[in-house]
mmCIF file of C-alpha atoms and ligand atoms in Angstrom:
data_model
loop_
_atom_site.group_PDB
_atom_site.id
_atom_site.type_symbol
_atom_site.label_atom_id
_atom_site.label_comp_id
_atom_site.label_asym_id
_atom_site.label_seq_id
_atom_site.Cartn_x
_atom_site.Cartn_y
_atom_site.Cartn_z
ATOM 1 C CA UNK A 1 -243.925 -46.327 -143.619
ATOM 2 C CA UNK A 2 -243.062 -50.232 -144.411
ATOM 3 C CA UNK A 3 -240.074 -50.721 -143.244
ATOM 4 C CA UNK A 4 -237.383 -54.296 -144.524
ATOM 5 C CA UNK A 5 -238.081 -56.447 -142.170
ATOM 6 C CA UNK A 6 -234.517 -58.230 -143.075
ATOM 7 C CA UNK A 7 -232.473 -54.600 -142.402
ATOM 8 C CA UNK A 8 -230.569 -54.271 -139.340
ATOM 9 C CA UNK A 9 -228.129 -51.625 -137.603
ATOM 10 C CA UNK A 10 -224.918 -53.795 -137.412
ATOM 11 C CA UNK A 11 -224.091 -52.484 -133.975
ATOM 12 C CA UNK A 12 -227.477 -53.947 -133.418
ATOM 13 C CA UNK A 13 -224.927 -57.693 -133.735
ATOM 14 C CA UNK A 14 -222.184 -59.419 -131.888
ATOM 15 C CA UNK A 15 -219.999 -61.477 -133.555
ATOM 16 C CA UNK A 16 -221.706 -64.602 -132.829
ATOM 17 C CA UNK A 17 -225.430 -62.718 -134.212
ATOM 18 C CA UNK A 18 -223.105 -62.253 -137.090
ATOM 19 C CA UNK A 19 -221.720 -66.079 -137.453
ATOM 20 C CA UNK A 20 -225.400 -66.993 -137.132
ATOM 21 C CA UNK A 21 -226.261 -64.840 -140.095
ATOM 22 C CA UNK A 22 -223.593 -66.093 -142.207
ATOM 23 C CA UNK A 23 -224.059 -70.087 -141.570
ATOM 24 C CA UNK A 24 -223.741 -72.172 -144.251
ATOM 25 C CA UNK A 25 -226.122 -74.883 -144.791
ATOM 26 C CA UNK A 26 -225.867 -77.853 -142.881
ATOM 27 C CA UNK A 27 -224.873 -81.041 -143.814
ATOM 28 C CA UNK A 28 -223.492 -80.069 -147.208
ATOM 29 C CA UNK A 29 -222.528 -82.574 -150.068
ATOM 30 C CA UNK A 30 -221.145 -80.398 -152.160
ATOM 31 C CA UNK A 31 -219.309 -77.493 -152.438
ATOM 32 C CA UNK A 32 -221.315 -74.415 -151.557
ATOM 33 C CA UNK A 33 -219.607 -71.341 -153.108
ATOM 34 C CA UNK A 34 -220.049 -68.175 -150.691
ATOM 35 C CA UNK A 35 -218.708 -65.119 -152.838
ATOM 36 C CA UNK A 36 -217.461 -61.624 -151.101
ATOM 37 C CA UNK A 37 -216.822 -58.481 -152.716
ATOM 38 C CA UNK A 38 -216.353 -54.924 -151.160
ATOM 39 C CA UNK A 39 -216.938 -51.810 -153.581
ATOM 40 C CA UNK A 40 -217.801 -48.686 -153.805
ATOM 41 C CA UNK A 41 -221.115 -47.036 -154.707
ATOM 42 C CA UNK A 42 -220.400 -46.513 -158.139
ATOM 43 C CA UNK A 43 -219.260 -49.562 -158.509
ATOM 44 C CA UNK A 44 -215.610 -49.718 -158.202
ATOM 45 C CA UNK A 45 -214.298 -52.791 -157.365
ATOM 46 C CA UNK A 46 -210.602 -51.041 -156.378
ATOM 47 C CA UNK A 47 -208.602 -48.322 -156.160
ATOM 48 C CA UNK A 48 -205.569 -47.695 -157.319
ATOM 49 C CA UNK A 49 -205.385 -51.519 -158.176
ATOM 50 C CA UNK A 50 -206.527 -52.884 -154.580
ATOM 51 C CA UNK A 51 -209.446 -53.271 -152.904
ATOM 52 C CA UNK A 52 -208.084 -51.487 -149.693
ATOM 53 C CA UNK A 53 -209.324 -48.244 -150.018
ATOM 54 C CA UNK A 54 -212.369 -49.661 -150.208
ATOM 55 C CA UNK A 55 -212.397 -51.305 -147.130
ATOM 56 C CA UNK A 56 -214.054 -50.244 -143.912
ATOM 57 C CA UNK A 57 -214.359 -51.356 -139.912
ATOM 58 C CA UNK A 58 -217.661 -52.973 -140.715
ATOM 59 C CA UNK A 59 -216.060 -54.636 -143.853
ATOM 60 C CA UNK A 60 -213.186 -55.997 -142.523
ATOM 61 C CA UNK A 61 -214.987 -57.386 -139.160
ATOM 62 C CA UNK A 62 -217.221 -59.260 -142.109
ATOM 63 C CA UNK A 63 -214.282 -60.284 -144.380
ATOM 64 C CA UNK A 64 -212.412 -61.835 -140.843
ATOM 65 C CA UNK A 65 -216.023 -63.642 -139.741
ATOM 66 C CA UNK A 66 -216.376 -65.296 -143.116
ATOM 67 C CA UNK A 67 -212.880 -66.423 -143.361
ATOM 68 C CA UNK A 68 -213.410 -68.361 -139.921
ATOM 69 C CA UNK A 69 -216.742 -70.229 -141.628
ATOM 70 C CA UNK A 70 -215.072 -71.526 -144.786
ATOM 71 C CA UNK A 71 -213.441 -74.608 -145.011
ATOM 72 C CA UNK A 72 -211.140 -73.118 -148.008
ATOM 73 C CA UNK A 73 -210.617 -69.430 -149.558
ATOM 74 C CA UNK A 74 -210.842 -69.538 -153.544
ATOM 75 C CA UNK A 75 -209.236 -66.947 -155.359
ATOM 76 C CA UNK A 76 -208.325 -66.208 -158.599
ATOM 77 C CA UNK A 77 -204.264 -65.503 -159.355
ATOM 78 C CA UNK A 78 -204.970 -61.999 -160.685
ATOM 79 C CA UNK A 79 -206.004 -61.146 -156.859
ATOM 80 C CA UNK A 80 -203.604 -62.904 -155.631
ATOM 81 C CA UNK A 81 -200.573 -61.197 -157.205
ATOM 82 C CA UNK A 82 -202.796 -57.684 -157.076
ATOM 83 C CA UNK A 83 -203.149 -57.846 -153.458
ATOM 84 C CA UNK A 84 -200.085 -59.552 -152.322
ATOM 85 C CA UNK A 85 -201.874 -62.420 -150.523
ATOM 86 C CA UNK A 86 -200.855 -64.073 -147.531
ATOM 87 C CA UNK A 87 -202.264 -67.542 -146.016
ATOM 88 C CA UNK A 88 -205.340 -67.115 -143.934
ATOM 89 C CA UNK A 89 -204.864 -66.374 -139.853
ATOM 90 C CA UNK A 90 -207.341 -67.600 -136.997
ATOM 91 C CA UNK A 91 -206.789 -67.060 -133.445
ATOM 92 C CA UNK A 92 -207.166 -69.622 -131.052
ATOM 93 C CA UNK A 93 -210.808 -68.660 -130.332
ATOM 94 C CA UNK A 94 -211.178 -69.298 -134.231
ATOM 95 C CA UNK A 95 -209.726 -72.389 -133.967
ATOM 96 C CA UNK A 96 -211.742 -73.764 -131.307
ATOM 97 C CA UNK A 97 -215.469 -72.808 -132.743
ATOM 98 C CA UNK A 98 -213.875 -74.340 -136.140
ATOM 99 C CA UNK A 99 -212.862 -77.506 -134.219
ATOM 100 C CA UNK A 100 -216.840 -77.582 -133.011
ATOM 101 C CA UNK A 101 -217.905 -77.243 -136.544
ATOM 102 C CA UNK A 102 -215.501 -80.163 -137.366
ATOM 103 C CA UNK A 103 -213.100 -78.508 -139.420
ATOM 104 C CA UNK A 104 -209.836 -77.819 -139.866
ATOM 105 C CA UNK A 105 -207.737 -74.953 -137.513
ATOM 106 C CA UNK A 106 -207.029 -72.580 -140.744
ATOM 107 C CA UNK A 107 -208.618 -72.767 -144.146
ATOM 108 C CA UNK A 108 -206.033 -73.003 -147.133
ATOM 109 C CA UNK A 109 -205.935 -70.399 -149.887
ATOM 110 C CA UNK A 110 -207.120 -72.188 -153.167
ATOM 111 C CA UNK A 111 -205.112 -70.226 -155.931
ATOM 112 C CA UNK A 112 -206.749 -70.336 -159.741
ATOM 113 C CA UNK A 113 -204.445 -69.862 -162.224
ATOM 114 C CA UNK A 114 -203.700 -71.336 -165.812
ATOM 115 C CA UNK A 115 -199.954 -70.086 -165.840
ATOM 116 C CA UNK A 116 -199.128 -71.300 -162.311
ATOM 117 C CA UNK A 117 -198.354 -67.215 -162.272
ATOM 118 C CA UNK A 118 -197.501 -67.278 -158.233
ATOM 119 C CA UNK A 119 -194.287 -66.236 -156.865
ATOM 120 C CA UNK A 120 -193.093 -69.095 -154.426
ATOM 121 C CA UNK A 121 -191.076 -66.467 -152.637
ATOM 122 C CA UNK A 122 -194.240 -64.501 -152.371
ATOM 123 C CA UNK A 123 -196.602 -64.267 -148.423
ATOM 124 C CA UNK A 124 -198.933 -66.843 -149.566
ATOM 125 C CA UNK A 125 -196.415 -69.319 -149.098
ATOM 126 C CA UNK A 126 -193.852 -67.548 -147.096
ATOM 127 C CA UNK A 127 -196.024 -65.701 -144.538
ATOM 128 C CA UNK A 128 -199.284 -68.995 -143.879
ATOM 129 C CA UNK A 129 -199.963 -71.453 -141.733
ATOM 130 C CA UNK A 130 -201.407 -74.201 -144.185
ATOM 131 C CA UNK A 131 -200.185 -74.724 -147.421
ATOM 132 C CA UNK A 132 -201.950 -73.355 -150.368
ATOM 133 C CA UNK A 133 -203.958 -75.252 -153.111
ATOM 134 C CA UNK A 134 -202.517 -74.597 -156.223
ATOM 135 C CA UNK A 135 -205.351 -74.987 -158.720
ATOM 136 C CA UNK A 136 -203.345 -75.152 -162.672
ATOM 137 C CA UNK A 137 -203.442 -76.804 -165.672
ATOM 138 C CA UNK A 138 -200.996 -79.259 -168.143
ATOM 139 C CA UNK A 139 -199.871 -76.065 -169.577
ATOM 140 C CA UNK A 140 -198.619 -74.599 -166.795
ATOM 141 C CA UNK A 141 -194.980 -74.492 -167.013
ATOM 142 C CA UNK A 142 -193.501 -77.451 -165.302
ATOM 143 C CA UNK A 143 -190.540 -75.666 -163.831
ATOM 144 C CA UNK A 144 -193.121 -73.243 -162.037
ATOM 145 C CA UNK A 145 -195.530 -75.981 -161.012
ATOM 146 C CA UNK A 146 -192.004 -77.678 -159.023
ATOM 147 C CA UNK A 147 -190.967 -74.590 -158.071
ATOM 148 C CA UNK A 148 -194.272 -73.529 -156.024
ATOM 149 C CA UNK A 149 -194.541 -77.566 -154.603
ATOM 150 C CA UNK A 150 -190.962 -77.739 -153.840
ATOM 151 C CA UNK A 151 -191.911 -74.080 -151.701
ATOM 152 C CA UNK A 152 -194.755 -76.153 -150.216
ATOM 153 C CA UNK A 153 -197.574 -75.527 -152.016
ATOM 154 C CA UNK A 154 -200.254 -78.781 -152.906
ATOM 155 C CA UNK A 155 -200.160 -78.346 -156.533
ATOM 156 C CA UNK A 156 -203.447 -79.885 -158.627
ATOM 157 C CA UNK A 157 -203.585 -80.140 -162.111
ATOM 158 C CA UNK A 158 -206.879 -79.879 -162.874
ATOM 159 C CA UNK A 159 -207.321 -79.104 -166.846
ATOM 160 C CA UNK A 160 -205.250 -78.496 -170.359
ATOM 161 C CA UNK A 161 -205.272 -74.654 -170.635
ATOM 162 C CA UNK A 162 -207.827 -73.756 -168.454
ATOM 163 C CA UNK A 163 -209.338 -74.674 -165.535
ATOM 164 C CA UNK A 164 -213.315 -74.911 -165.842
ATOM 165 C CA UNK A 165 -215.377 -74.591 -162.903
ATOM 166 C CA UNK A 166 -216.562 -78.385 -162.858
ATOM 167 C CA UNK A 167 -213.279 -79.047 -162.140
ATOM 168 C CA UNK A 168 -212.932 -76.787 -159.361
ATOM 169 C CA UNK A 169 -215.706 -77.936 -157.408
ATOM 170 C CA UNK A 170 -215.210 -81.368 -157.705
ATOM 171 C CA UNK A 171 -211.606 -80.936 -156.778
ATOM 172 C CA UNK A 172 -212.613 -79.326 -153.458
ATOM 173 C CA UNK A 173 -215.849 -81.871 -153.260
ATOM 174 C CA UNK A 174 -212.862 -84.531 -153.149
ATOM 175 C CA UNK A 175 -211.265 -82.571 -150.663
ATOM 176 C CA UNK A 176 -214.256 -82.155 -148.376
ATOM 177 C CA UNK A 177 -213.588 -78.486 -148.948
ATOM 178 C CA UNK A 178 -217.302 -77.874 -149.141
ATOM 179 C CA UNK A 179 -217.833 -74.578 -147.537
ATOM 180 C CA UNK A 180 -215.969 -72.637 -150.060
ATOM 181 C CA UNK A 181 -215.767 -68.288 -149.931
ATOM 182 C CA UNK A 182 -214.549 -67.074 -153.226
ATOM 183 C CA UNK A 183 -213.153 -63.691 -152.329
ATOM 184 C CA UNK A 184 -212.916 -62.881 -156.362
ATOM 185 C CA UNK A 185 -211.592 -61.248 -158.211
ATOM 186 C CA UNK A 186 -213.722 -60.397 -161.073
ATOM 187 C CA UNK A 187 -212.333 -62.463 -163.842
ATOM 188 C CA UNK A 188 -213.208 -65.521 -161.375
ATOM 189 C CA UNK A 189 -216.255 -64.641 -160.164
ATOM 190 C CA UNK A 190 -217.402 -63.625 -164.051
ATOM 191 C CA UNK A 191 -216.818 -67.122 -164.480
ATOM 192 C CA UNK A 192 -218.612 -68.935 -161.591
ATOM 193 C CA UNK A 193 -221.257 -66.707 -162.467
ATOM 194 C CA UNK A 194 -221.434 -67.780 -166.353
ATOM 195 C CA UNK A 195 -221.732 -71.373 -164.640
ATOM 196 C CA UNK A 196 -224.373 -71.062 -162.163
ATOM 197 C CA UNK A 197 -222.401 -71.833 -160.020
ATOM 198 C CA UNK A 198 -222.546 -69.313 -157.096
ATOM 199 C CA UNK A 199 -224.499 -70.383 -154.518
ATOM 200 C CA UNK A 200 -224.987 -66.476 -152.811
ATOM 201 C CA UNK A 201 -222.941 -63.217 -152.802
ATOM 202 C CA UNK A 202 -221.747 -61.124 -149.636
ATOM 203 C CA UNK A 203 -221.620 -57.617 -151.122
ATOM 204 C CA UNK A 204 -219.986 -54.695 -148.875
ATOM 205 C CA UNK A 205 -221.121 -51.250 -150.096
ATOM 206 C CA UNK A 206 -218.715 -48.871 -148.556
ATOM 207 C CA UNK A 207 -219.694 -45.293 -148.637
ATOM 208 C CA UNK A 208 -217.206 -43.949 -151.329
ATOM 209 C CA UNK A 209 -217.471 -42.571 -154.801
ATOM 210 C CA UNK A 210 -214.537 -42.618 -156.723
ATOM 211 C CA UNK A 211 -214.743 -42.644 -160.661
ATOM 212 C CA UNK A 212 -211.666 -43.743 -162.306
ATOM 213 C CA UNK A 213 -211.689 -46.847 -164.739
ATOM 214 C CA UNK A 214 -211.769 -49.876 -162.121
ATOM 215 C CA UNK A 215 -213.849 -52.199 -163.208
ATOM 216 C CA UNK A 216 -217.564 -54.281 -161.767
ATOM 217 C CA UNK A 217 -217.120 -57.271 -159.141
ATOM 218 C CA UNK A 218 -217.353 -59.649 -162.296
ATOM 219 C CA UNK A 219 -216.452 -60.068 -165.850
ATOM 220 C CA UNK A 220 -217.112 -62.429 -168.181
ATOM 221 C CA UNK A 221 -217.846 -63.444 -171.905
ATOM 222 C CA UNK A 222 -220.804 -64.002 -171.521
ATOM 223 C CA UNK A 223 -223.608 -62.929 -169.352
ATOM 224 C CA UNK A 224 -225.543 -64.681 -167.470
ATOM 225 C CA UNK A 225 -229.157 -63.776 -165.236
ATOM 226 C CA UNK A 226 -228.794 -64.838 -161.787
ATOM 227 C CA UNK A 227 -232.045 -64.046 -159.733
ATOM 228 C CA UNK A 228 -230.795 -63.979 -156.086
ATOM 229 C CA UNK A 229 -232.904 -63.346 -153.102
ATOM 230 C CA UNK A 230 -231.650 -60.825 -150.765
ATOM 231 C CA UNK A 231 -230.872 -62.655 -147.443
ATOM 232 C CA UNK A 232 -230.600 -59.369 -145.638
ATOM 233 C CA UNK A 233 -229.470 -56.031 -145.556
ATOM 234 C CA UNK A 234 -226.903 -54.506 -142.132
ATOM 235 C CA UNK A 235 -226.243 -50.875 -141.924
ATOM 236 C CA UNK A 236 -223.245 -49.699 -140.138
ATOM 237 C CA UNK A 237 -223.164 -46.124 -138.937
ATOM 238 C CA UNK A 238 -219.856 -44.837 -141.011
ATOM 239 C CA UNK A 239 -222.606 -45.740 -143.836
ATOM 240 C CA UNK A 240 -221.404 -48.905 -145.090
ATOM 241 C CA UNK A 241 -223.799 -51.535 -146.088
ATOM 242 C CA UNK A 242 -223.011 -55.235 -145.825
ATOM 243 C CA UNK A 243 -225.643 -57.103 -148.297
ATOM 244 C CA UNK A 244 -226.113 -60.837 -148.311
ATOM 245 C CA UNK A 245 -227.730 -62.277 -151.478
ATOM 246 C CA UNK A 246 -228.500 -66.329 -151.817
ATOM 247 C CA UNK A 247 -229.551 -68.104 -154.896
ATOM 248 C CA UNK A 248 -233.311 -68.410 -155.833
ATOM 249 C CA UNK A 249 -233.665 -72.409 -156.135
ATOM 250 C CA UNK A 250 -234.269 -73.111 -160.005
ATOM 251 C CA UNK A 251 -238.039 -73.942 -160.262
HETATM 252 N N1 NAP B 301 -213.114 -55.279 -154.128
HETATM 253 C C1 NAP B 301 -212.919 -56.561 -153.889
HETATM 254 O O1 NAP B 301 -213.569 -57.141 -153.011
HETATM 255 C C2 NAP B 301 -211.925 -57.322 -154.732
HETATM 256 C C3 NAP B 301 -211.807 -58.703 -154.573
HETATM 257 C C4 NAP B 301 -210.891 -59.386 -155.395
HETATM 258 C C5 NAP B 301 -210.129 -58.706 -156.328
HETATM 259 N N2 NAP B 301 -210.275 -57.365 -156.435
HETATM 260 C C6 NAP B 301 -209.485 -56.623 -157.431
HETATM 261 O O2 NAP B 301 -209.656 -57.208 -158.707
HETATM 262 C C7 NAP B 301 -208.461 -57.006 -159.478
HETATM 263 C C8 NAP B 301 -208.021 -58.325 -160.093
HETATM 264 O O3 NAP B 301 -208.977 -58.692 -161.045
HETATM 265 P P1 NAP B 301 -208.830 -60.020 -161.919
HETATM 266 O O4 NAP B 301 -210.080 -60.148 -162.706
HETATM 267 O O5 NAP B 301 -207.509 -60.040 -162.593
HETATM 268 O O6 NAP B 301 -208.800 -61.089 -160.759
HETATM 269 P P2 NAP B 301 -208.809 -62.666 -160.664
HETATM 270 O O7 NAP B 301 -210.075 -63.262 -161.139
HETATM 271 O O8 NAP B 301 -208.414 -62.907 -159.262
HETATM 272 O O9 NAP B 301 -207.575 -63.128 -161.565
HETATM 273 C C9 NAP B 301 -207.613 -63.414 -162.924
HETATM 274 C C10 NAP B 301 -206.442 -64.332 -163.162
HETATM 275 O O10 NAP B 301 -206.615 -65.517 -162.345
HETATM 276 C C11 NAP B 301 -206.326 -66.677 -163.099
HETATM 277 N N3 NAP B 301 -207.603 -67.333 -163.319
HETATM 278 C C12 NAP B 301 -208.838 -66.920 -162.903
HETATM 279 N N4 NAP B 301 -209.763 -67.818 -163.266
HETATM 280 C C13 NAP B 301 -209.095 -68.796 -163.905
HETATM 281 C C14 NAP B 301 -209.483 -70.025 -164.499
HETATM 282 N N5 NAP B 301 -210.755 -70.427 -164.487
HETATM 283 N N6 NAP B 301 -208.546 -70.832 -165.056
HETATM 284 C C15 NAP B 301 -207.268 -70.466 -165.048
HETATM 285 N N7 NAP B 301 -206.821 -69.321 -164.494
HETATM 286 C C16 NAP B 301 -207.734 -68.510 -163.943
HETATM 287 C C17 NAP B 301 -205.629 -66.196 -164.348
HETATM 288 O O11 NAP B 301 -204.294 -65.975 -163.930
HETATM 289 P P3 NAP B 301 -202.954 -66.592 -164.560
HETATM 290 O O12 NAP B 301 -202.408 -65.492 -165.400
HETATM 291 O O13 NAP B 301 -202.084 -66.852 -163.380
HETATM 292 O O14 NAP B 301 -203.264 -67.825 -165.339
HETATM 293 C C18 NAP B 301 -206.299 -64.851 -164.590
HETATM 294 O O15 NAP B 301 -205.508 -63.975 -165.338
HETATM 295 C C19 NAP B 301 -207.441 -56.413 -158.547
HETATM 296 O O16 NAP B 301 -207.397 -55.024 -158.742
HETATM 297 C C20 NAP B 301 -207.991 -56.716 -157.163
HETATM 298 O O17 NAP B 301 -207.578 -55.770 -156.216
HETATM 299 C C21 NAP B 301 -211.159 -56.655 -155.677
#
């Protein structure tokens, strides 16, 4: 029987085998947007509302591993508010093996959202180590764009009524924010995706079935091919299956 010669057992991994597997390029220009979803096998993307009952060991020993890699966490507001973010947490292992990589101890939490729809009272300014990124527009309110800087937040206004994806990644090209992981949600990623702009996808399978009416890991207008090579496959023994998938280069 041929057998893929990129599938491994997880348990097969320590963390650093896994840190190895999830590198991002070196010496990076640009932003280099890292995606990561967790859903179920039909395709559920949450459960009652959040992702949690989705998640598993395997999934959240990945989700913790890519957090350490990425110079910034992008994330649409709809997550955000859905899943009650907080800012991002390393450990002072974390900090030093991001100090050897030359970046910063914790990466911020870069919020999308049109409305500047974020509660300043809420964890991802209250409950963080490093002050979020506020990614809005002109039409944002101005009483709720003061309201989340005067809570702490770095506030950019980066568009009228929307805020296309150019200006996303050149705001965090500016930034040096170049090793970017976009943990969704949908309506976000729908859009990267319409853009060409993801660079690869981290997709957790966990071993669930649950129906109901949650929708796909993106969702967009308009639809868009992306041919993506598959980078490898791990499978951990409660069943879950972490996929990595990387962007063919256009021809
Ligand atoms: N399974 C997983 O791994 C996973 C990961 C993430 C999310 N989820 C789930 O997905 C659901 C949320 O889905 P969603 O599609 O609403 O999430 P989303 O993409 O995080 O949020 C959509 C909202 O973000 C803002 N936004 C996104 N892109 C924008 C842009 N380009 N310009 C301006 N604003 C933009 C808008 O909010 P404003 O109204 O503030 O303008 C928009 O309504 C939740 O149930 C969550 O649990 C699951």
């Amino acid at each position: 029987m041929r057998q893929l010669d990129n599938a491994t057992y997880l348990t097969a991994l320590d963390d650093d085998g896994l840190r190895d597997l999830h590198r991002y390029p070196d010496d990076l220009s640009a932003p280099w947007i890292r995606v990561n979803f967790v859903a179920s096998i039909d395709g559920a993307v949450a459960t009652n509302g959040t992702s949690g009952g989705l998640g598993t060991p395997a999934d959240h020993r990945l989700f913790t591993i890519l957090r350490e890699l990425a110079d910034v966490v992008l994330v649409g507001a709809g997550t955000v508010r859905a899943e009650n973010y907080g800012g991002a947490r390393t450990d002072p292992a974390q900090r030093d093996r991001r100090r050897a990589r030359g970046q910063s101890d914790t990466p911020p939490i870069a919020v999308v959202t049109a409305g500047a729809h974020v509660d300043p009272s809420s964890r991802l300014l209250t409950d963080a180590d490093v002050a979020p990124l506020i990614l809005t527009c002109a039409d944002a309110p101005a009483d709720r764009r003061r309201a989340l800087a005067d809570a702490g937040a770095r506030v950019l206004e980066l568009g009228g009524s929307h805020v296309e994806t150019a200006a996303i990644r050149s705001a965090l090209g500016v930034l040096g924010l170049h090793r970017v992981l976009c943990e969704g949600g949908p309506s976000l990623f729908g859009q990267l995706l319409a853009d060409d702009a993801v660079d690869e996808l981290c997709l957790t399978t966990s071993p669930l079935l649950v129906g109901g009416a949650s929708g796909r890991i993106s969702s967009s207008p308009r639809a868009m091919a992306t041919p993506m090579r598959r980078a490898h496959v791990l499978g951990d023994d409660d069943g879950t299956v972490l996929t990595r998938w990387v962007r063919e280069p256009s021809a």
